PDB file of C-alpha atoms in Angstrom:
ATOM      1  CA  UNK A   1       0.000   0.000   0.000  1.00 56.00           C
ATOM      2  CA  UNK A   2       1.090   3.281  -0.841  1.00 62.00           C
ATOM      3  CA  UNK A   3       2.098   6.366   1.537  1.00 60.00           C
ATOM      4  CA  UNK A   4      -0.750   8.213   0.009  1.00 61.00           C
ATOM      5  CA  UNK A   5      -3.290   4.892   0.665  1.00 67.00           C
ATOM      6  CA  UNK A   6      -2.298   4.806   4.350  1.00 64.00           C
ATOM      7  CA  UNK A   7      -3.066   8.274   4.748  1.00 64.00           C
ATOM      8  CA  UNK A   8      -6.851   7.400   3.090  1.00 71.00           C
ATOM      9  CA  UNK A   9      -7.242   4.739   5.205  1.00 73.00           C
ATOM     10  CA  UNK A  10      -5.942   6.425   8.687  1.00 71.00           C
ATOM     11  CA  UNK A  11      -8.051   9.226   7.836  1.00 75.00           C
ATOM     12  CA  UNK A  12     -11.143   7.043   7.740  1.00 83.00           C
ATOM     13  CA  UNK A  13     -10.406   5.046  10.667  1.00 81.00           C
ATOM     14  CA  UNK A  14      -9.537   8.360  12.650  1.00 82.00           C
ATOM     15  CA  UNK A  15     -12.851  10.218  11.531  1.00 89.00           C
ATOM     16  CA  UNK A  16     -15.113   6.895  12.064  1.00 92.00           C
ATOM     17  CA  UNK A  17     -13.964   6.463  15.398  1.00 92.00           C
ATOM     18  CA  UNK A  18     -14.241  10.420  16.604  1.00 93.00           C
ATOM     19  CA  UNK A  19     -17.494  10.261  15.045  1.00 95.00           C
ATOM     20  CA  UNK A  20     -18.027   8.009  17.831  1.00 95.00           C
ATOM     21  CA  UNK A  21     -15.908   8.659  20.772  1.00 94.00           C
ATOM     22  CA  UNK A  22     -16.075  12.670  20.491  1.00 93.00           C
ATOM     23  CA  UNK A  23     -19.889  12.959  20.797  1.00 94.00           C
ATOM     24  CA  UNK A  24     -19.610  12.860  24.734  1.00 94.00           C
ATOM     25  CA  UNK A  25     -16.671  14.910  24.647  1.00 95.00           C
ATOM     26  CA  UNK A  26     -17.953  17.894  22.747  1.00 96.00           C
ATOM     27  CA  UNK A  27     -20.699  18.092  25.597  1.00 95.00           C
ATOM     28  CA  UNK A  28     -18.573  17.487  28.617  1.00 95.00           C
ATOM     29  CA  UNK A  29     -16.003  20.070  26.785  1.00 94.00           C
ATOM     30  CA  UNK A  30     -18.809  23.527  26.626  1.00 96.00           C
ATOM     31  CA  UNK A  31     -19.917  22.245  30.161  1.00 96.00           C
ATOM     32  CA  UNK A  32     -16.299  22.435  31.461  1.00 96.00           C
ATOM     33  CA  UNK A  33     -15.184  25.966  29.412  1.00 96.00           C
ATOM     34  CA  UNK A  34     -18.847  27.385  30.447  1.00 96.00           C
ATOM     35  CA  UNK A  35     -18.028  26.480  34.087  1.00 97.00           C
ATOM     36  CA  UNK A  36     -14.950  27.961  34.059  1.00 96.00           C
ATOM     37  CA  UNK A  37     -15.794  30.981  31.733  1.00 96.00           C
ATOM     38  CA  UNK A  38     -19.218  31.505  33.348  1.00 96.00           C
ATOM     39  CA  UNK A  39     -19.253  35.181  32.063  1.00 96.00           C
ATOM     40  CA  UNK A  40     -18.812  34.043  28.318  1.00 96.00           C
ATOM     41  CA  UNK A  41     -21.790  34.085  25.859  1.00 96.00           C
ATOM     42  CA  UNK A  42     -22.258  31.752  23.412  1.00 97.00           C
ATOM     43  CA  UNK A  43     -20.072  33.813  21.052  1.00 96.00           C
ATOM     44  CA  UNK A  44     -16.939  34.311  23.385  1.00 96.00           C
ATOM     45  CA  UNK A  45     -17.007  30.665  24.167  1.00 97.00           C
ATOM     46  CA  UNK A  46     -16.857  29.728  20.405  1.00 97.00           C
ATOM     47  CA  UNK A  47     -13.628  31.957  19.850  1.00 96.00           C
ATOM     48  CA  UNK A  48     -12.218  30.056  22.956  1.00 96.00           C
ATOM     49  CA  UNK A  49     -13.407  26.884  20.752  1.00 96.00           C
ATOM     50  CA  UNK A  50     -11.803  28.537  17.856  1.00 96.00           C
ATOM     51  CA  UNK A  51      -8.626  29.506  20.020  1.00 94.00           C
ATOM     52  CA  UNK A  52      -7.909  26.344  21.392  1.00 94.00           C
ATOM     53  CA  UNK A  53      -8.970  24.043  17.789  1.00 93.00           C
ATOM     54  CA  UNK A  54      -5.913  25.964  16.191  1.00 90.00           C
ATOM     55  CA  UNK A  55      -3.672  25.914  18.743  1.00 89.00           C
ATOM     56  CA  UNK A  56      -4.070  22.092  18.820  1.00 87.00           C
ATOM     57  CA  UNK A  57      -3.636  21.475  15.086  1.00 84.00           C
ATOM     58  CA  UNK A  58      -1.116  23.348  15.150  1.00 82.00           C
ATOM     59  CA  UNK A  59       1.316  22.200  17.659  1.00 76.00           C
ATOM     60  CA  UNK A  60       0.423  18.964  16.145  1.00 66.00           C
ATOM     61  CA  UNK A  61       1.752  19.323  12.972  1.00 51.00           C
ATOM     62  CA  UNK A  62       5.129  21.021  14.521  1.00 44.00           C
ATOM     63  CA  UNK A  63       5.544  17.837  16.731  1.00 46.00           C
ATOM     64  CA  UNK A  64       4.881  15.618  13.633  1.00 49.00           C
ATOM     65  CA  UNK A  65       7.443  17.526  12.022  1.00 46.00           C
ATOM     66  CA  UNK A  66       9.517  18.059  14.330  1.00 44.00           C
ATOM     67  CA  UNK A  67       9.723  13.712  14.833  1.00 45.00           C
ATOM     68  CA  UNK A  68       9.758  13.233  11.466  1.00 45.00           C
ATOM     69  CA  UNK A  69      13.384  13.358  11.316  1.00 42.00           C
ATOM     70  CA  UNK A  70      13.765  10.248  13.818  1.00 43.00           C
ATOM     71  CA  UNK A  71      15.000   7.239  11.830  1.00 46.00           C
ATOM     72  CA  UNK A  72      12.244   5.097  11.268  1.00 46.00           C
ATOM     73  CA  UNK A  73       9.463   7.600  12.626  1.00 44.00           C
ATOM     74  CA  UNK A  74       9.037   9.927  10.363  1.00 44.00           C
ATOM     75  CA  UNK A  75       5.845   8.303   8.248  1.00 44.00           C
ATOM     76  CA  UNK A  76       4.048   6.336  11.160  1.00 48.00           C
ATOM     77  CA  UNK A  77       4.462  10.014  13.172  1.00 53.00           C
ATOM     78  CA  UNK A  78       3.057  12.155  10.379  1.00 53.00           C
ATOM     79  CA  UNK A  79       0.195   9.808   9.827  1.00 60.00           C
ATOM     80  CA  UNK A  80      -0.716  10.058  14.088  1.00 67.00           C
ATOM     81  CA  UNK A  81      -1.230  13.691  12.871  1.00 65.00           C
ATOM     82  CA  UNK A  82      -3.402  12.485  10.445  1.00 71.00           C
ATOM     83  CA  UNK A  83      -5.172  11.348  13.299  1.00 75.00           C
ATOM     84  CA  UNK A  84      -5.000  13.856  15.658  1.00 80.00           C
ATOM     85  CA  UNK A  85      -6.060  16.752  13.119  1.00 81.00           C
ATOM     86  CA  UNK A  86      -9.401  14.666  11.841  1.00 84.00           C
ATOM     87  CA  UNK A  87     -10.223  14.078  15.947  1.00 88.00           C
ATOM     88  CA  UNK A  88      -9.303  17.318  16.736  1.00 90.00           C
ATOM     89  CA  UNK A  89     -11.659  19.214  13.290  1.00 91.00           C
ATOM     90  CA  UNK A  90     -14.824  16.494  15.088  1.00 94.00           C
ATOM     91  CA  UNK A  91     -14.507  17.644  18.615  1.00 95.00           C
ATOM     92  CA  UNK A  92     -14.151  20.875  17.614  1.00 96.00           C
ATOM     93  CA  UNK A  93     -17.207  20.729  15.182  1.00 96.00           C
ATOM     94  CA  UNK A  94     -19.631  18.505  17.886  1.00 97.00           C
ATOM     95  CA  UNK A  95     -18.831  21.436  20.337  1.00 97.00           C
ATOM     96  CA  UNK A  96     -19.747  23.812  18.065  1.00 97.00           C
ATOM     97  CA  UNK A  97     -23.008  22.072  17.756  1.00 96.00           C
ATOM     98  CA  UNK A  98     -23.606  21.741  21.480  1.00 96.00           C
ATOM     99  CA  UNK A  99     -23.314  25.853  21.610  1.00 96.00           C
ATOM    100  CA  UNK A 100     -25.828  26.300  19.143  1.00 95.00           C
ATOM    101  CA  UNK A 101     -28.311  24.123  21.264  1.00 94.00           C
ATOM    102  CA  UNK A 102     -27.865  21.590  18.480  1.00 94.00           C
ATOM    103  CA  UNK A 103     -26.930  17.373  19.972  1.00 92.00           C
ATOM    104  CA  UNK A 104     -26.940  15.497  16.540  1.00 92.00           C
ATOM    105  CA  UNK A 105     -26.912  11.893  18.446  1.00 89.00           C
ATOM    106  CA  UNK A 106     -27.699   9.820  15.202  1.00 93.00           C
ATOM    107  CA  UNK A 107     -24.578   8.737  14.116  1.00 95.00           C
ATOM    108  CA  UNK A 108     -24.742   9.343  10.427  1.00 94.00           C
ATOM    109  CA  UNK A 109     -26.092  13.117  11.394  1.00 94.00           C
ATOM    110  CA  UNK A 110     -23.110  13.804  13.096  1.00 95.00           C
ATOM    111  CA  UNK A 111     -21.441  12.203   9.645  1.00 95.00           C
ATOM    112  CA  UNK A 112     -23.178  14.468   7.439  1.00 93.00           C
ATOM    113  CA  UNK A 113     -22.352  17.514   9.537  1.00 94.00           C
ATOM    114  CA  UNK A 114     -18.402  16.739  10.289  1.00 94.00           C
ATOM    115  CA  UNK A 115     -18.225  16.579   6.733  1.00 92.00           C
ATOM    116  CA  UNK A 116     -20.228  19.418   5.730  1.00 91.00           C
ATOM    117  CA  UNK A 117     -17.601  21.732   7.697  1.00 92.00           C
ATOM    118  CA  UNK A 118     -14.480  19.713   6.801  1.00 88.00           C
ATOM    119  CA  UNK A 119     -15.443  20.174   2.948  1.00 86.00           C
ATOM    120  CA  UNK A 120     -16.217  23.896   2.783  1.00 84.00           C
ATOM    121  CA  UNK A 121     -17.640  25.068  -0.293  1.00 80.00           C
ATOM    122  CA  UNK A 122     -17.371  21.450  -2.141  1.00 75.00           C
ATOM    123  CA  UNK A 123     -19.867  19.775   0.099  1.00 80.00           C
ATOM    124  CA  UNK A 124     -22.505  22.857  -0.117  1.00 74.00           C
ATOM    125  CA  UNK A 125     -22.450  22.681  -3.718  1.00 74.00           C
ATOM    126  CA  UNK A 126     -23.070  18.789  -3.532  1.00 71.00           C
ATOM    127  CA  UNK A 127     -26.072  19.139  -1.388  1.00 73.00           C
ATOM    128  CA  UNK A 128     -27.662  21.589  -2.783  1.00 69.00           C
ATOM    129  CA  UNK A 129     -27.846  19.984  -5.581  1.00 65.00           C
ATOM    130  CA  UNK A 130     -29.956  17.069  -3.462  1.00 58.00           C
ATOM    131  CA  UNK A 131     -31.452  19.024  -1.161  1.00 60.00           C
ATOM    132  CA  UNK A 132     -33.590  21.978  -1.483  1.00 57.00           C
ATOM    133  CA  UNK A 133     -31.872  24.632   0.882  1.00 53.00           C
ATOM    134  CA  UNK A 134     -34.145  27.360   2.206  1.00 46.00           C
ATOM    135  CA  UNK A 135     -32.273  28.713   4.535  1.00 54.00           C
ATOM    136  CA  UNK A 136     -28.804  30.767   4.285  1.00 63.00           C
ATOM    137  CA  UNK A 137     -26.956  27.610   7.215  1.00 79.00           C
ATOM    138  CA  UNK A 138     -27.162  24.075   6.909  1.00 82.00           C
ATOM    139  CA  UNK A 139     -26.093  22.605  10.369  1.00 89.00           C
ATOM    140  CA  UNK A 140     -29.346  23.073  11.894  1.00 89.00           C
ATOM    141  CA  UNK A 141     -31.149  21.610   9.278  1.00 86.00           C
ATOM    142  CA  UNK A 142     -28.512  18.367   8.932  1.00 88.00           C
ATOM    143  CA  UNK A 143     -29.500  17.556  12.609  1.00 89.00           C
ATOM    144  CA  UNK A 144     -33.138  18.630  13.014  1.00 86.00           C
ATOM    145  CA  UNK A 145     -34.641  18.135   9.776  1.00 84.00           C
ATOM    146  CA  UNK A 146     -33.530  16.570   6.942  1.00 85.00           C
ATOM    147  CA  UNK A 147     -34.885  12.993   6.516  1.00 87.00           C
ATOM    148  CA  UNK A 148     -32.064   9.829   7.322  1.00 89.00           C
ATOM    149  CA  UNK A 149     -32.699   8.689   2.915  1.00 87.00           C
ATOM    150  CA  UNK A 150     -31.446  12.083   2.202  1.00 86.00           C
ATOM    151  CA  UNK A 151     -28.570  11.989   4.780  1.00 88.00           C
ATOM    152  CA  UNK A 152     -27.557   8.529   3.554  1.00 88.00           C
ATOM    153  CA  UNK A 153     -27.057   9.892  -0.019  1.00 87.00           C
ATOM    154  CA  UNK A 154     -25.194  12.695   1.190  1.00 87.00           C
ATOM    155  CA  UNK A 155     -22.634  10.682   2.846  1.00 88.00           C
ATOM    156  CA  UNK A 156     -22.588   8.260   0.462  1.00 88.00           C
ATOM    157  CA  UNK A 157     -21.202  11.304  -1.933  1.00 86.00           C
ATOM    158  CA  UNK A 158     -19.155  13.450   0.416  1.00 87.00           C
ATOM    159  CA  UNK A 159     -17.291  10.431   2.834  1.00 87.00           C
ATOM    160  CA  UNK A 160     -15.152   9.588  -0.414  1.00 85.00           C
ATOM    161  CA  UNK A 161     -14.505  13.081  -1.033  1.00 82.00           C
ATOM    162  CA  UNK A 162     -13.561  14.285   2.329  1.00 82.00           C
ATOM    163  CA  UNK A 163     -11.142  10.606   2.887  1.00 79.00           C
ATOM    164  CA  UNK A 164      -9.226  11.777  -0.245  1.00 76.00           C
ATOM    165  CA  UNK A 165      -9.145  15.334   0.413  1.00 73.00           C
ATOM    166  CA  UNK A 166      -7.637  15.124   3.556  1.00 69.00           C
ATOM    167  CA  UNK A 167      -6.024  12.168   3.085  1.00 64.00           C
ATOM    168  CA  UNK A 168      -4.218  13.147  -0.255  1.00 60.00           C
ATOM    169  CA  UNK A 169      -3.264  16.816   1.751  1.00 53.00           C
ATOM    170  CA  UNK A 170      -2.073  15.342   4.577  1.00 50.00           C
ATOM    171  CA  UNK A 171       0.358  12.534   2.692  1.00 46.00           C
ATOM    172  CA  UNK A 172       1.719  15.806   0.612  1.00 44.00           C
ATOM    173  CA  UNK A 173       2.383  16.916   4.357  1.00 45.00           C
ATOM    174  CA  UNK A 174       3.757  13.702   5.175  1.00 44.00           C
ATOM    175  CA  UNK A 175       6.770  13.811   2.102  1.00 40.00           C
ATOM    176  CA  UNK A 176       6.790  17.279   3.259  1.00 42.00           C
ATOM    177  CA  UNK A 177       7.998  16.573   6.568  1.00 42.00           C
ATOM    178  CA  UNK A 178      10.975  14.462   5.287  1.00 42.00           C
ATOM    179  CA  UNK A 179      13.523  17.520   6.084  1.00 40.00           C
ATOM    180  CA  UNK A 180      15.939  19.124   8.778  1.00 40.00           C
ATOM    181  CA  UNK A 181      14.405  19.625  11.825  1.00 39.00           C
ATOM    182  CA  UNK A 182      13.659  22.909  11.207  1.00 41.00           C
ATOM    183  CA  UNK A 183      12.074  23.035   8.149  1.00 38.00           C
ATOM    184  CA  UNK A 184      10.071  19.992   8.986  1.00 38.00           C
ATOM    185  CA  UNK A 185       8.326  21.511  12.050  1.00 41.00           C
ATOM    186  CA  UNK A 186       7.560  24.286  10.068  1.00 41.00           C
ATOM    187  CA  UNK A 187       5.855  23.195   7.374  1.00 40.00           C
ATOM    188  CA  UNK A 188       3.632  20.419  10.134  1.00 45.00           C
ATOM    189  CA  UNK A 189       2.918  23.398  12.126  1.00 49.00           C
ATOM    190  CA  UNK A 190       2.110  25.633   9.135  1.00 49.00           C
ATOM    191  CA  UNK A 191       0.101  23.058   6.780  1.00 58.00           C
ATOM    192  CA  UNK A 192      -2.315  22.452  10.087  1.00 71.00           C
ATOM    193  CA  UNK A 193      -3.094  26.110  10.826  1.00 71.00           C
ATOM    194  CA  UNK A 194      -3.799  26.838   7.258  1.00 75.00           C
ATOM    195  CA  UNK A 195      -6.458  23.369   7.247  1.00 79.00           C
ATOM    196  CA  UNK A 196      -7.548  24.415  10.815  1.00 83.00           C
ATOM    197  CA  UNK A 197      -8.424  28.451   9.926  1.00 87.00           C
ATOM    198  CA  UNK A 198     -10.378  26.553   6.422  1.00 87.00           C
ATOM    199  CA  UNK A 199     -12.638  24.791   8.910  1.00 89.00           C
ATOM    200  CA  UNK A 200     -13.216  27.815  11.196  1.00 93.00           C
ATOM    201  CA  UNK A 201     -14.208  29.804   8.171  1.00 92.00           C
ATOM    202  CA  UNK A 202     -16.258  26.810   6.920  1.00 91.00           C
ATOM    203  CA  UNK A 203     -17.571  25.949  10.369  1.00 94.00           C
ATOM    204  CA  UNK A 204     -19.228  29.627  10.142  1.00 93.00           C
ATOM    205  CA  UNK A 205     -20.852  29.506   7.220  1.00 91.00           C
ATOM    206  CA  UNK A 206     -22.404  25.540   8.376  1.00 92.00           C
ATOM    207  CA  UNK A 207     -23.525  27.157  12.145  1.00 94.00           C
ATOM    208  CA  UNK A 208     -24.048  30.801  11.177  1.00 92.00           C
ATOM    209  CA  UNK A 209     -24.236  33.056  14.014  1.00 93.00           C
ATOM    210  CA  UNK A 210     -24.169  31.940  17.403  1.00 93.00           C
ATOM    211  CA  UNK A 211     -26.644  32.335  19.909  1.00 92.00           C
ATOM    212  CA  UNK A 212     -27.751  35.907  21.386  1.00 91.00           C
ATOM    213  CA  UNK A 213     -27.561  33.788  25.183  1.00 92.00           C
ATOM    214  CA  UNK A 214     -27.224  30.988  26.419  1.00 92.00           C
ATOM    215  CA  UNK A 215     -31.494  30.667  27.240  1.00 84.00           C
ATOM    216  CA  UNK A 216     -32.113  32.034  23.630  1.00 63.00           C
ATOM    217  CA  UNK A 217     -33.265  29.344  20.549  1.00 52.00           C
ATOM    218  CA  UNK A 218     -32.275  31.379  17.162  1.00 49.00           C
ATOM    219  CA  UNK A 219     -33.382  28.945  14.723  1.00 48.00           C
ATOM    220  CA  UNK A 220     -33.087  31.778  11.991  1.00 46.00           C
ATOM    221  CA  UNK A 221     -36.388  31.747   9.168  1.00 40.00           C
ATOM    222  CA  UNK A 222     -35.681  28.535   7.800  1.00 44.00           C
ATOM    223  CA  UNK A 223     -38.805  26.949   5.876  1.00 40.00           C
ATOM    224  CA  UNK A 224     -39.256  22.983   6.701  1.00 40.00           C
ATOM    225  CA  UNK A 225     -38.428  20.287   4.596  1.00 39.00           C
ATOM    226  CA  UNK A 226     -40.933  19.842   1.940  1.00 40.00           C
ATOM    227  CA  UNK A 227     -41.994  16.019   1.447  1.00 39.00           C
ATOM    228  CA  UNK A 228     -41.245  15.573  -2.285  1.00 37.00           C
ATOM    229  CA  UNK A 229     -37.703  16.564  -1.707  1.00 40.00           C
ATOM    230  CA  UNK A 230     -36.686  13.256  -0.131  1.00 40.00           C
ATOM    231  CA  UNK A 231     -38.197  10.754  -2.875  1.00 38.00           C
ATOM    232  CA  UNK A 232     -37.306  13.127  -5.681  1.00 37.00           C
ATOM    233  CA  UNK A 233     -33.683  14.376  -4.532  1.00 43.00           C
ATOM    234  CA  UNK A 234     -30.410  12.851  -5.923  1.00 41.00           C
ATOM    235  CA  UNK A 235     -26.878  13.842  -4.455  1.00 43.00           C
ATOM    236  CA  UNK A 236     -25.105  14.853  -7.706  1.00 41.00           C
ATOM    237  CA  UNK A 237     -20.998  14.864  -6.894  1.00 39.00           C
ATOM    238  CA  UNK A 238     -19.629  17.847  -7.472  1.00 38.00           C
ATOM    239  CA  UNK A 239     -15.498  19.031  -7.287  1.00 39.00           C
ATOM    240  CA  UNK A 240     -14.958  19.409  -3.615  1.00 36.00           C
TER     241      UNK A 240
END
């Protein structure tokens, strides 16, 4: 198998399993940052969120870079960054969620919506084409509204594309980090922030704005899901 095919496959394995283990985390994680930033409203606590998701990526790509000068740990490092980036962009995303009163507990929801932010643009222009948007965000919708036959053929479009997105990126990262010490934890650190600040950007335009309070329930104008959408809909792939 190829450098670039164990970077697909870590990236699925890592995303499949934070789809899982992360859901309890993103709720535990607001509780903790609310109890300890009790003055914050919803929008302070998601530039915290926003704070502390790119600090993490970050210093994970300099550490991957950083080791990837070790004799015989330079791949299986950079591909634990695979790893920690993909379980880093789903707890960052589920606590999003959890801010804006949203707790997507079917599993293929959360799918739908990890991937939604991860893809940016490319996934928006997929759905629409599938689903008839009526509203200017798509997160709420994903977890509230959309019917499961409609989420299925969403996935079923957007899981390949997001496994070799990041997966192709991140093995470019991994030859990248094949250099003095340097130069390798620069260009972990670097490639990370630049992926991490594309999700924050994307992550706003899924979520939209946050909360006025914490009591408050801004669902925005957002017409329901009409009925013939979900038998007449197709997911048509478009370039991510």
């Amino acid at each position: 198998m190829s450098k670039a095919d164990d970077a697909k496959s870590l990236v699925q394995q890592a995303l499949d399993k934070a789809l899982v283990a992360q859901q309890p985390l993103a709720g535990k994680n607001v509780e903790r940052l609310r109890r300890v930033h009790p003055d914050d409203t919803p929008q302070e606590l998601i530039r915290r969120l926003d704070r502390y998701y790119l600090t993490s990526v970050t210093a994970s790509g300099g550490a991957s870079g950083a080791a990837a000068v070790v004799p015989g740990a330079g791949i299986p490092t950079s591909l634990a960054d695979v790893m920690l980036f993909t379980e880093a962009s789903v707890l960052y995303t589920l606590s999003l969620a959890e801010v804006h009163g949203m707790h997507p507990e079917d599993l293929e929801r959360r799918r739908l919506l990890v991937l939604t932010v991860l893809l940016g643009d490319g996934a928006t222009r997929a759905l629409e084409k599938g689903v008839r948007r009526t509203g200017p965000y798509w997160a709420r919708r994903i977890v509230d509204a959309i019917p499961m036959s409609a989420i299925n053929r969403a996935n079923k479009v957007l899981g390949p594309r997001f496994i070799t997105k990041y997966g192709t990126k991140q093995g470019v990262l991994v030859l990248g980090k094949q250099v003095p010490l340097g130069i390798g934890a620069a260009l972990g650190a670097g490639g990370n922030h630049v992926f991490g600040r594309l999700t924050i950007k994307s992550a706003r335009a899924v979520f939209g704005p946050p909360p006025s309070s914490w009591d408050a329930d801004d669902r925005g104008d957002e017409a329901p899901f009409g009925p013939d959408t979900e038998e007449s809909g197709s997911v048509t792939p478009t370039e991510a």
